Amino acid sequence: MRLTRYFLPVLKETPSEAQIVSHRLMLRAGMIKQASAGIYSWLPLGYKVLKRIEQIVHEEQIRAGHIPMLMPTLQSADLWRESGRYDDYGQEMLRIKDRHDRDMLYGPTNEELITDIFRSHVGSYKDLPLTLYHIQWKFRDEVRPRFGVMRGREFLMKDGYNFDIDKDAALHAYNRHLVSYLRSYERMGLQAIPMRADGGPIGGDYTHEFLVLAETGESEVFYDSEITDLKFGDRAVDYDSVAACQAVLEEFTSRYARTDETHDEALFHSQVPEARRRSARGIEVGQIFYFGTKYSEAMGATVVTPDGSRVPVHMGSHGIGVSRLLGAIIEASHDDKGIIWPEGVTPFHCGIVNLKQGDTAADAACENLYKALSATGLEPLYDDRSERAGAKFATMDLIGLPWRITVGPRGLEKGVVELTSRRTGESEEMSPEAALDRLAQIYANV
Ligand code: ATP
Ligand code: MG
């Protein structure tokens, strides 16, 4: 993309309404614009990152054997009356009447709709296990929408639902989700720690929230510092192997790590030596949940077992806060100049800064780099404006592309351009070909 042809409405002033750094930077970098409280338009740069995150989530869910689909945002109240949640959900649910005076709602989540789909089409144990998921907009009429996309009213969520014959099979699905979530967050350059969470009114031990440690997080968390040394890395886990998935769960959840809802000070002290005890703030970027037959019993979602009897199916639901993740990633990765995107989610792979627009040699070298990068499947953002170098650098630093190639007449006389890492600030002179090779190498491993 050439910057002169793009739509990147960066702000010079720091917006006063934004209280936390990710919100400020998303506004300043022209990624989002508030449409009304807790509701945002995704401007091109923000939309690009959102799509990158979505893509990672899709790839990792499909890798785990989970099946993508799409359910609507608007739902009929009738299904929610069946489950009993229409009255329970309270003010967070946006209720709407259609022209025939029928009660509708903008879905805050999809357990009812998916259970209805399941009971209409599945009736035998032979069709299990089954995990369906979608990535769809949700609406929750939060009392205090704030922090930009972190606590919106309209937000994008991946929500997946597993259907299994019994508790053991459903717990394997739970573990599969844990593994796939660990992989997903790491690909986004994030450490998200699974922490024991509160099962709410349904209770039970089988729920974990994934938290990114950040001062601005809304949750208070308590954990054993050893847990931050755990890396999922590049291991290949066989999602069909019960033992392999269970082993990952044990590795990542055996140390003390809890949100304030389940925190137990006495247990914390007895399990974790003082030097390793930490309390901090965290951003919830996902949650997995096994809830047994709560919805299947209420809504009659049953299957025939091998011996011919009928049992309610065991279910769980598993969510990732796709739009919240943009805020969480920025909270975890920025400096005083702006955002620092991890390679896995960056909107453009590399920036090209032309120090002297209109200089024949510099223009030609930039064009060549632009075409060569595009030809290798990378997406460059070429700052081809007739601006001062300082202004171009400031824009690149603000929008946070992890790599920048700087091209100027003086370097070109020596046959070199400069490759700069946004994260370390280090620059290296090299030939344009060497810069291309280096970038190809970097992104081959992402
Ligand atoms: P919270 O406790 O933050 O209100 P939740 O536990 O009610 O969230 P879930 O039902 O677990 O949310 O939804 C799955 C994921 O969706 C959450 O882990 C979070 O990342 C994201 N999410 C939930 N509410 C919002 C919101 N208002 N804005 C943006 N993302 C959200
Ligand atoms: Mg949650």
Short mmCIF file of C-alpha atoms and ligand atoms in Angstrom, two decimals:
data_model
loop_
_atom_site.label_atom_id
_atom_site.label_comp_id
_atom_site.label_asym_id
_atom_site.label_seq_id
_atom_site.Cartn_x
_atom_site.Cartn_y
_atom_site.Cartn_z
CA MET A 1 0.00 0.00 0.00
CA ARG A 2 1.19 3.51 -0.82
CA LEU A 3 0.49 5.90 2.00
CA THR A 4 -0.68 8.66 -0.38
CA ARG A 5 -3.46 6.33 -1.52
CA TYR A 6 -4.33 4.92 1.88
CA PHE A 7 -6.74 6.16 4.53
CA LEU A 8 -4.73 6.62 7.71
CA PRO A 9 -6.22 9.49 9.70
CA VAL A 10 -3.55 9.81 12.43
CA LEU A 11 -4.21 12.33 15.18
CA LYS A 12 -1.60 14.85 16.29
CA GLU A 13 -3.27 15.56 19.61
CA THR A 14 -3.62 12.98 22.32
CA PRO A 15 -7.35 12.38 22.66
CA SER A 16 -8.41 13.45 26.13
CA GLU A 17 -11.23 10.91 26.50
CA ALA A 18 -8.86 7.95 26.41
CA GLN A 19 -7.67 6.82 29.84
CA ILE A 20 -5.31 4.01 28.90
CA VAL A 21 -2.43 3.79 26.48
CA SER A 22 -3.94 1.24 24.08
CA HIS A 23 -7.07 3.34 23.63
CA ARG A 24 -5.01 6.49 23.08
CA LEU A 25 -2.72 4.80 20.57
CA MET A 26 -5.57 3.17 18.63
CA LEU A 27 -7.23 6.57 18.26
CA ARG A 28 -3.99 8.37 17.43
CA ALA A 29 -2.94 5.73 14.88
CA GLY A 30 -6.27 6.10 13.09
CA MET A 31 -7.36 2.52 13.80
CA ILE A 32 -10.79 3.12 15.27
CA LYS A 33 -13.36 5.85 15.61
CA GLN A 34 -16.02 5.84 18.26
CA ALA A 35 -19.51 5.68 16.76
CA SER A 36 -21.28 5.84 20.12
CA ALA A 37 -20.45 4.73 23.64
CA GLY A 38 -18.67 1.36 23.45
CA ILE A 39 -19.32 1.05 19.71
CA TYR A 40 -16.56 1.62 17.17
CA SER A 41 -15.95 1.87 13.47
CA TRP A 42 -12.87 -0.06 12.46
CA LEU A 43 -10.83 2.19 10.20
CA PRO A 44 -8.59 0.47 7.63
CA LEU A 45 -5.51 0.03 9.83
CA GLY A 46 -7.50 -1.29 12.80
CA TYR A 47 -9.56 -3.51 10.52
CA LYS A 48 -6.38 -5.06 9.12
CA VAL A 49 -5.12 -6.05 12.56
CA LEU A 50 -8.56 -7.34 13.53
CA LYS A 51 -8.52 -9.58 10.44
CA ARG A 52 -5.01 -10.84 11.22
CA ILE A 53 -6.09 -11.84 14.72
CA GLU A 54 -9.24 -13.46 13.37
CA GLN A 55 -7.15 -15.42 10.87
CA ILE A 56 -4.88 -16.81 13.60
CA VAL A 57 -7.92 -17.83 15.64
CA HIS A 58 -9.45 -19.59 12.62
CA GLU A 59 -6.23 -21.42 11.75
CA GLU A 60 -5.72 -22.68 15.27
CA GLN A 61 -9.34 -23.74 15.75
CA ILE A 62 -9.32 -25.63 12.48
CA ARG A 63 -6.01 -27.23 13.44
CA ALA A 64 -7.69 -28.47 16.63
CA GLY A 65 -10.46 -30.07 14.58
CA HIS A 66 -13.12 -27.50 15.39
CA ILE A 67 -15.56 -26.51 12.66
CA PRO A 68 -16.23 -22.90 11.60
CA MET A 69 -19.74 -21.65 10.88
CA LEU A 70 -21.68 -18.42 11.33
CA MET A 71 -24.73 -17.66 13.42
CA PRO A 72 -26.67 -14.38 13.26
CA THR A 73 -26.28 -11.44 15.62
CA LEU A 74 -30.04 -11.06 16.15
CA GLN A 75 -31.80 -13.87 17.95
CA SER A 76 -35.35 -14.67 18.89
CA ALA A 77 -36.19 -14.36 22.59
CA ASP A 78 -38.07 -17.69 22.47
CA LEU A 79 -34.93 -19.83 22.68
CA TRP A 80 -33.71 -17.82 25.65
CA ARG A 81 -37.05 -18.37 27.39
CA GLU A 82 -36.51 -22.11 26.95
CA SER A 83 -33.15 -22.02 28.69
CA GLY A 84 -34.45 -19.68 31.35
CA ARG A 85 -31.86 -17.02 30.58
CA TYR A 86 -34.18 -14.43 29.03
CA ASP A 87 -35.18 -13.15 32.43
CA ASP A 88 -31.86 -13.95 34.15
CA TYR A 89 -29.58 -12.05 31.81
CA GLY A 90 -30.62 -8.63 32.99
CA GLN A 91 -29.76 -5.21 31.66
CA GLU A 92 -26.70 -6.28 29.70
CA MET A 93 -28.96 -7.83 27.08
CA LEU A 94 -30.09 -5.48 24.35
CA ARG A 95 -33.74 -6.32 23.76
CA ILE A 96 -35.46 -5.33 20.54
CA LYS A 97 -38.98 -5.69 19.14
CA ASP A 98 -39.53 -6.33 15.45
CA ARG A 99 -42.46 -4.88 13.44
CA HIS A 100 -44.67 -7.83 14.44
CA ASP A 101 -44.03 -7.04 18.06
CA ARG A 102 -41.91 -10.16 18.50
CA ASP A 103 -39.18 -10.09 21.13
CA MET A 104 -35.71 -10.21 19.66
CA LEU A 105 -32.29 -9.62 21.14
CA TYR A 106 -28.79 -8.82 19.95
CA GLY A 107 -26.84 -11.91 21.01
CA PRO A 108 -24.48 -11.50 23.98
CA THR A 109 -23.46 -15.16 23.45
CA ASN A 110 -24.81 -18.18 21.55
CA GLU A 111 -25.39 -21.24 23.76
CA GLU A 112 -29.14 -21.29 23.04
CA LEU A 113 -28.84 -20.88 19.28
CA ILE A 114 -26.17 -23.56 18.92
CA THR A 115 -28.07 -25.99 21.16
CA ASP A 116 -31.12 -25.48 18.97
CA ILE A 117 -29.07 -26.24 15.85
CA PHE A 118 -27.65 -29.33 17.50
CA ARG A 119 -31.00 -30.76 18.62
CA SER A 120 -32.49 -30.20 15.18
CA HIS A 121 -29.81 -32.15 13.35
CA VAL A 122 -27.93 -34.49 15.67
CA GLY A 123 -29.46 -37.45 17.47
CA SER A 124 -26.84 -40.17 17.72
CA TYR A 125 -23.60 -40.79 19.59
CA LYS A 126 -22.13 -41.63 16.18
CA ASP A 127 -22.12 -37.94 15.28
CA LEU A 128 -20.00 -37.06 18.32
CA PRO A 129 -17.61 -35.56 19.23
CA LEU A 130 -18.54 -32.27 17.60
CA THR A 131 -17.20 -28.78 18.17
CA LEU A 132 -18.64 -25.86 16.23
CA TYR A 133 -17.49 -22.29 16.49
CA HIS A 134 -17.97 -18.90 14.94
CA ILE A 135 -16.44 -15.44 15.08
CA GLN A 136 -19.29 -12.98 15.33
CA TRP A 137 -20.19 -9.61 16.81
CA LYS A 138 -21.75 -9.63 20.23
CA PHE A 139 -23.59 -6.95 22.10
CA ARG A 140 -23.57 -6.49 25.86
CA ASP A 141 -25.00 -3.30 27.20
CA GLU A 142 -22.14 -2.82 29.68
CA VAL A 143 -22.86 -0.30 32.45
CA ARG A 144 -19.49 1.31 31.95
CA PRO A 145 -18.07 0.78 28.48
CA ARG A 146 -14.51 2.06 28.64
CA PHE A 147 -10.92 1.64 27.57
CA GLY A 148 -11.85 1.62 23.89
CA VAL A 149 -12.20 -1.86 22.40
CA MET A 150 -11.24 -3.47 25.71
CA ARG A 151 -14.67 -3.08 27.20
CA GLY A 152 -16.95 -2.26 24.34
CA ARG A 153 -20.66 -2.79 24.06
CA GLU A 154 -20.38 -4.22 20.56
CA PHE A 155 -17.36 -6.52 20.31
CA LEU A 156 -16.06 -9.38 18.23
CA MET A 157 -15.81 -12.75 19.90
CA LYS A 158 -14.84 -16.22 18.86
CA ASP A 159 -17.20 -18.58 20.63
CA GLY A 160 -17.02 -22.32 20.28
CA TYR A 161 -19.27 -25.06 21.63
CA ASN A 162 -18.41 -28.70 22.14
CA PHE A 163 -20.92 -31.55 22.18
CA ASP A 164 -19.79 -34.82 23.69
CA ILE A 165 -21.24 -38.12 24.85
CA ASP A 166 -20.04 -37.88 28.45
CA LYS A 167 -17.99 -35.85 30.87
CA ASP A 168 -14.65 -37.44 29.99
CA ALA A 169 -15.08 -36.73 26.31
CA ALA A 170 -16.18 -33.16 27.09
CA LEU A 171 -13.10 -32.64 29.24
CA HIS A 172 -10.92 -33.74 26.34
CA ALA A 173 -12.65 -31.02 24.29
CA TYR A 174 -11.92 -28.60 27.13
CA ASN A 175 -8.24 -29.54 27.01
CA ARG A 176 -8.14 -29.21 23.22
CA HIS A 177 -9.40 -25.67 23.61
CA LEU A 178 -6.78 -24.90 26.22
CA VAL A 179 -4.01 -26.11 23.90
CA SER A 180 -5.35 -24.26 20.87
CA TYR A 181 -5.73 -21.05 22.90
CA LEU A 182 -2.14 -21.23 24.16
CA ARG A 183 -0.96 -21.61 20.57
CA SER A 184 -3.17 -18.77 19.34
CA TYR A 185 -2.04 -16.22 21.91
CA GLU A 186 1.62 -17.06 21.42
CA ARG A 187 1.28 -16.56 17.68
CA MET A 188 -0.06 -13.09 18.49
CA GLY A 189 3.08 -12.38 20.49
CA LEU A 190 1.23 -12.57 23.79
CA GLN A 191 1.67 -14.46 26.98
CA ALA A 192 -1.84 -15.29 28.23
CA ILE A 193 -1.84 -17.30 31.43
CA PRO A 194 -4.64 -19.76 32.11
CA MET A 195 -6.01 -19.03 35.57
CA ARG A 196 -8.60 -20.81 37.57
CA ALA A 197 -11.77 -18.78 37.36
CA ASP A 198 -15.21 -18.74 38.89
CA GLY A 199 -17.82 -21.05 37.41
CA GLY A 200 -20.54 -18.58 38.33
CA PRO A 201 -23.96 -19.92 39.24
CA ILE A 202 -23.25 -23.21 37.44
CA GLY A 203 -20.19 -23.82 39.58
CA GLY A 204 -17.64 -26.52 38.98
CA ASP A 205 -13.87 -26.52 38.65
CA TYR A 206 -13.80 -26.59 34.93
CA THR A 207 -13.24 -23.07 33.86
CA HIS A 208 -10.09 -21.14 33.15
CA GLU A 209 -9.66 -17.58 32.08
CA PHE A 210 -6.65 -16.54 30.01
CA LEU A 211 -5.04 -13.40 31.33
CA VAL A 212 -2.50 -11.04 29.89
CA LEU A 213 -0.60 -9.32 32.67
CA ALA A 214 -0.90 -5.53 32.39
CA GLU A 215 -1.22 -2.72 34.89
CA THR A 216 -4.40 -1.53 33.24
CA GLY A 217 -6.10 -4.93 33.49
CA GLU A 218 -9.49 -5.00 35.16
CA SER A 219 -8.92 -8.30 36.99
CA GLU A 220 -6.80 -8.82 40.06
CA VAL A 221 -4.72 -11.98 39.78
CA PHE A 222 -2.50 -14.06 42.06
CA TYR A 223 0.09 -16.48 40.74
CA ASP A 224 3.31 -18.39 41.17
CA SER A 225 5.99 -16.48 39.24
CA GLU A 226 7.28 -19.75 37.75
CA ILE A 227 4.24 -19.79 35.53
CA THR A 228 5.57 -16.88 33.48
CA ASP A 229 8.51 -19.05 32.37
CA LEU A 230 6.23 -21.51 30.60
CA LYS A 231 6.26 -21.32 26.81
CA PHE A 232 4.10 -23.34 24.48
CA GLY A 233 6.52 -22.79 21.63
CA ASP A 234 6.52 -24.73 18.44
CA ARG A 235 5.51 -28.13 19.73
CA ALA A 236 3.23 -30.36 17.74
CA VAL A 237 0.42 -31.64 19.91
CA ASP A 238 -1.82 -34.40 18.61
CA TYR A 239 -5.29 -33.02 19.29
CA ASP A 240 -6.78 -36.51 19.10
CA SER A 241 -4.56 -37.73 21.90
CA VAL A 242 -6.32 -37.49 25.26
CA ALA A 243 -3.03 -37.96 27.10
CA ALA A 244 -1.13 -35.33 25.10
CA CYS A 245 -3.78 -32.64 25.65
CA GLN A 246 -4.13 -33.58 29.32
CA ALA A 247 -0.37 -33.24 29.75
CA VAL A 248 -0.45 -29.68 28.40
CA LEU A 249 -3.32 -28.81 30.73
CA GLU A 250 -1.37 -30.16 33.69
CA GLU A 251 1.82 -28.39 32.71
CA PHE A 252 0.08 -25.02 32.34
CA THR A 253 -2.43 -25.19 35.19
CA SER A 254 -0.75 -27.09 38.02
CA ARG A 255 0.92 -24.01 39.51
CA TYR A 256 -1.11 -21.55 41.51
CA ALA A 257 -2.75 -18.96 39.26
CA ARG A 258 -6.16 -17.55 40.12
CA THR A 259 -8.30 -14.51 39.60
CA ASP A 260 -9.59 -12.70 42.67
CA GLU A 261 -12.92 -14.52 42.37
CA THR A 262 -11.34 -17.87 43.25
CA HIS A 263 -8.24 -16.67 45.08
CA ASP A 264 -7.59 -18.43 48.39
CA GLU A 265 -4.92 -16.66 50.43
CA ALA A 266 -4.21 -19.62 52.73
CA LEU A 267 -3.80 -22.00 49.81
CA PHE A 268 -1.62 -19.46 48.00
CA HIS A 269 0.71 -19.30 50.99
CA SER A 270 0.89 -23.04 51.45
CA GLN A 271 1.48 -23.79 47.75
CA VAL A 272 3.85 -21.00 46.73
CA PRO A 273 7.04 -19.95 48.52
CA GLU A 274 7.01 -16.26 49.36
CA ALA A 275 9.69 -15.30 46.85
CA ARG A 276 7.53 -16.57 44.00
CA ARG A 277 4.20 -15.12 45.11
CA ARG A 278 2.91 -12.42 42.81
CA SER A 279 -0.21 -10.33 42.69
CA ALA A 280 -0.85 -8.22 39.63
CA ARG A 281 -3.51 -7.00 37.23
CA GLY A 282 -4.59 -8.85 34.15
CA ILE A 283 -6.70 -8.49 31.01
CA GLU A 284 -9.06 -11.39 30.33
CA VAL A 285 -8.62 -12.34 26.69
CA GLY A 286 -10.44 -15.67 26.75
CA GLN A 287 -12.27 -18.23 28.82
CA ILE A 288 -12.99 -21.93 28.54
CA PHE A 289 -15.85 -23.58 30.33
CA TYR A 290 -17.28 -27.07 30.78
CA PHE A 291 -20.87 -26.87 32.00
CA GLY A 292 -22.17 -30.39 31.53
CA THR A 293 -25.83 -30.76 30.63
CA LYS A 294 -27.15 -27.36 31.71
CA TYR A 295 -28.43 -26.33 28.28
CA SER A 296 -28.94 -29.78 26.77
CA GLU A 297 -31.31 -30.76 29.59
CA ALA A 298 -33.24 -27.51 29.53
CA MET A 299 -33.56 -27.58 25.75
CA GLY A 300 -33.83 -31.31 25.07
CA ALA A 301 -30.55 -31.84 23.19
CA THR A 302 -30.11 -35.57 23.55
CA VAL A 303 -28.37 -38.39 21.69
CA VAL A 304 -28.97 -42.10 21.48
CA THR A 305 -26.11 -44.10 23.10
CA PRO A 306 -24.74 -47.44 21.81
CA ASP A 307 -27.08 -49.32 24.18
CA GLY A 308 -30.11 -47.50 22.81
CA SER A 309 -30.83 -45.16 25.69
CA ARG A 310 -31.10 -41.37 25.31
CA VAL A 311 -28.86 -39.01 27.24
CA PRO A 312 -28.46 -35.24 27.29
CA VAL A 313 -25.28 -34.22 25.57
CA HIS A 314 -22.32 -32.79 27.55
CA MET A 315 -21.33 -29.32 26.50
CA GLY A 316 -18.83 -26.56 27.06
CA SER A 317 -18.34 -23.09 25.64
CA HIS A 318 -15.08 -21.39 24.87
CA GLY A 319 -14.52 -17.75 24.01
CA ILE A 320 -11.75 -15.52 22.76
CA GLY A 321 -12.13 -11.74 22.89
CA VAL A 322 -10.98 -11.03 19.35
CA SER A 323 -11.51 -7.25 19.35
CA ARG A 324 -10.32 -6.88 22.97
CA LEU A 325 -7.07 -8.56 21.91
CA LEU A 326 -6.00 -5.49 19.93
CA GLY A 327 -6.07 -3.46 23.12
CA ALA A 328 -4.36 -6.22 25.11
CA ILE A 329 -1.55 -6.59 22.58
CA ILE A 330 -0.92 -2.83 22.58
CA GLU A 331 -0.96 -2.70 26.39
CA ALA A 332 1.70 -5.41 26.36
CA SER A 333 3.74 -4.00 23.47
CA HIS A 334 4.30 -0.26 23.07
CA ASP A 335 6.71 2.50 24.03
CA ASP A 336 6.44 6.27 24.33
CA LYS A 337 6.55 6.66 20.53
CA GLY A 338 3.68 4.33 19.78
CA ILE A 339 2.63 0.77 19.12
CA ILE A 340 5.08 -2.11 18.56
CA TRP A 341 3.21 -4.85 16.67
CA PRO A 342 4.39 -8.42 17.07
CA GLU A 343 5.15 -9.86 13.61
CA GLY A 344 2.22 -12.27 13.87
CA VAL A 345 -0.46 -9.56 13.82
CA THR A 346 1.17 -6.52 12.24
CA PRO A 347 -1.08 -4.68 9.74
CA PHE A 348 1.81 -4.33 7.27
CA HIS A 349 4.96 -6.40 7.38
CA CYS A 350 7.32 -3.54 6.75
CA GLY A 351 7.39 0.20 6.25
CA ILE A 352 9.37 1.85 3.47
CA VAL A 353 10.46 5.40 4.17
CA ASN A 354 11.71 7.48 1.28
CA LEU A 355 13.92 10.20 2.74
CA LYS A 356 13.81 12.31 -0.40
CA GLN A 357 10.61 11.95 -2.36
CA GLY A 358 11.17 13.18 -5.91
CA ASP A 359 14.83 12.11 -6.02
CA THR A 360 15.08 9.84 -9.06
CA ALA A 361 17.35 7.24 -7.48
CA ALA A 362 15.48 7.15 -4.15
CA ASP A 363 12.06 6.93 -5.83
CA ALA A 364 13.24 4.10 -8.08
CA ALA A 365 14.84 2.16 -5.22
CA CYS A 366 11.64 2.46 -3.15
CA GLU A 367 9.50 1.31 -6.07
CA ASN A 368 11.76 -1.69 -6.58
CA LEU A 369 11.64 -2.63 -2.92
CA TYR A 370 7.88 -2.18 -2.88
CA LYS A 371 7.40 -4.49 -5.85
CA ALA A 372 9.92 -7.06 -4.66
CA LEU A 373 8.38 -7.28 -1.18
CA SER A 374 4.89 -7.61 -2.64
CA ALA A 375 6.13 -10.33 -4.99
CA THR A 376 7.35 -12.39 -2.02
CA GLY A 377 3.89 -12.21 -0.46
CA LEU A 378 4.73 -9.55 2.12
CA GLU A 379 2.71 -6.37 2.45
CA PRO A 380 4.76 -3.17 2.68
CA LEU A 381 3.46 0.27 3.56
CA TYR A 382 5.39 2.77 1.46
CA ASP A 383 5.46 6.29 2.85
CA ASP A 384 5.60 8.15 -0.45
CA ARG A 385 4.44 11.50 0.91
CA SER A 386 6.49 14.63 0.37
CA GLU A 387 7.03 15.03 4.09
CA ARG A 388 10.09 15.64 6.23
CA ALA A 389 11.95 12.51 7.27
CA GLY A 390 11.13 13.22 10.93
CA ALA A 391 7.39 13.25 10.26
CA LYS A 392 7.62 10.00 8.32
CA PHE A 393 9.55 8.29 11.12
CA ALA A 394 7.05 9.54 13.69
CA THR A 395 4.14 8.06 11.73
CA MET A 396 5.91 4.72 11.31
CA ASP A 397 6.78 4.60 15.01
CA LEU A 398 3.22 5.48 15.99
CA ILE A 399 1.55 2.81 13.86
CA GLY A 400 4.11 0.29 15.05
CA LEU A 401 5.23 -1.73 12.02
CA PRO A 402 7.94 -4.05 13.37
CA TRP A 403 10.39 -3.35 10.50
CA ARG A 404 11.25 -0.28 8.50
CA ILE A 405 13.46 0.15 5.45
CA THR A 406 14.83 3.66 5.07
CA VAL A 407 15.94 4.70 1.62
CA GLY A 408 17.89 7.89 0.86
CA PRO A 409 20.16 9.26 -1.85
CA ARG A 410 23.27 9.18 0.35
CA GLY A 411 22.92 5.51 1.25
CA LEU A 412 22.11 4.60 -2.31
CA GLU A 413 25.41 6.08 -3.48
CA LYS A 414 27.04 3.38 -1.31
CA GLY A 415 24.49 0.82 -2.50
CA VAL A 416 22.78 0.49 0.90
CA VAL A 417 19.47 1.05 2.61
CA GLU A 418 18.80 0.86 6.34
CA LEU A 419 16.76 -1.87 8.05
CA THR A 420 15.43 -0.83 11.46
CA SER A 421 13.74 -2.89 14.13
CA ARG A 422 10.87 -1.04 15.81
CA ARG A 423 11.31 -3.08 18.98
CA THR A 424 15.03 -2.50 19.60
CA GLY A 425 15.47 0.66 17.56
CA GLU A 426 18.61 -0.87 16.06
CA SER A 427 19.46 -0.10 12.44
CA GLU A 428 21.69 -1.95 10.06
CA GLU A 429 22.93 -0.86 6.65
CA MET A 430 22.72 -3.45 3.91
CA SER A 431 21.99 -3.80 0.23
CA PRO A 432 18.30 -3.73 -0.74
CA GLU A 433 18.56 -7.42 -1.69
CA ALA A 434 19.94 -8.31 1.73
CA ALA A 435 17.09 -6.40 3.39
CA LEU A 436 14.57 -8.36 1.34
CA ASP A 437 16.21 -11.65 2.29
CA ARG A 438 16.27 -10.72 5.95
CA LEU A 439 12.56 -9.85 5.97
CA ALA A 440 11.67 -13.02 4.09
CA GLN A 441 13.57 -15.00 6.72
CA ILE A 442 11.93 -13.20 9.64
CA TYR A 443 8.42 -13.76 8.33
CA ALA A 444 9.06 -17.35 7.28
CA ASN A 445 9.22 -18.19 10.99
CA VAL A 446 6.08 -16.31 12.03
P1 ATP B 1 -15.68 -9.71 31.47
O1 ATP B 1 -15.51 -10.42 32.79
O2 ATP B 1 -14.44 -8.98 31.03
O3 ATP B 1 -16.91 -8.86 31.41
P2 ATP B 1 -16.85 -12.09 30.49
O4 ATP B 1 -16.21 -13.09 31.37
O5 ATP B 1 -18.22 -11.65 30.79
O6 ATP B 1 -15.90 -10.81 30.36
P3 ATP B 1 -17.01 -14.05 28.39
O7 ATP B 1 -18.44 -14.34 28.36
O8 ATP B 1 -16.08 -14.99 29.08
O9 ATP B 1 -16.79 -12.57 28.98
O10 ATP B 1 -16.54 -13.74 26.89
C1 ATP B 1 -15.39 -14.28 26.25
C2 ATP B 1 -14.36 -13.21 25.98
O11 ATP B 1 -14.92 -12.08 25.31
C3 ATP B 1 -13.77 -12.60 27.26
O12 ATP B 1 -12.73 -13.41 27.76
C4 ATP B 1 -13.28 -11.26 26.78
O13 ATP B 1 -11.98 -11.39 26.22
C5 ATP B 1 -14.24 -10.89 25.66
N1 ATP B 1 -15.21 -9.87 26.14
C6 ATP B 1 -16.19 -10.02 27.05
N2 ATP B 1 -16.85 -8.88 27.26
C7 ATP B 1 -16.27 -7.96 26.44
C8 ATP B 1 -16.50 -6.56 26.18
N3 ATP B 1 -17.48 -5.90 26.80
N4 ATP B 1 -15.71 -5.95 25.27
C9 ATP B 1 -14.72 -6.61 24.64
N5 ATP B 1 -14.47 -7.91 24.84
C10 ATP B 1 -15.21 -8.59 25.72
MG MG B 2 -15.15 -14.59 30.94
#
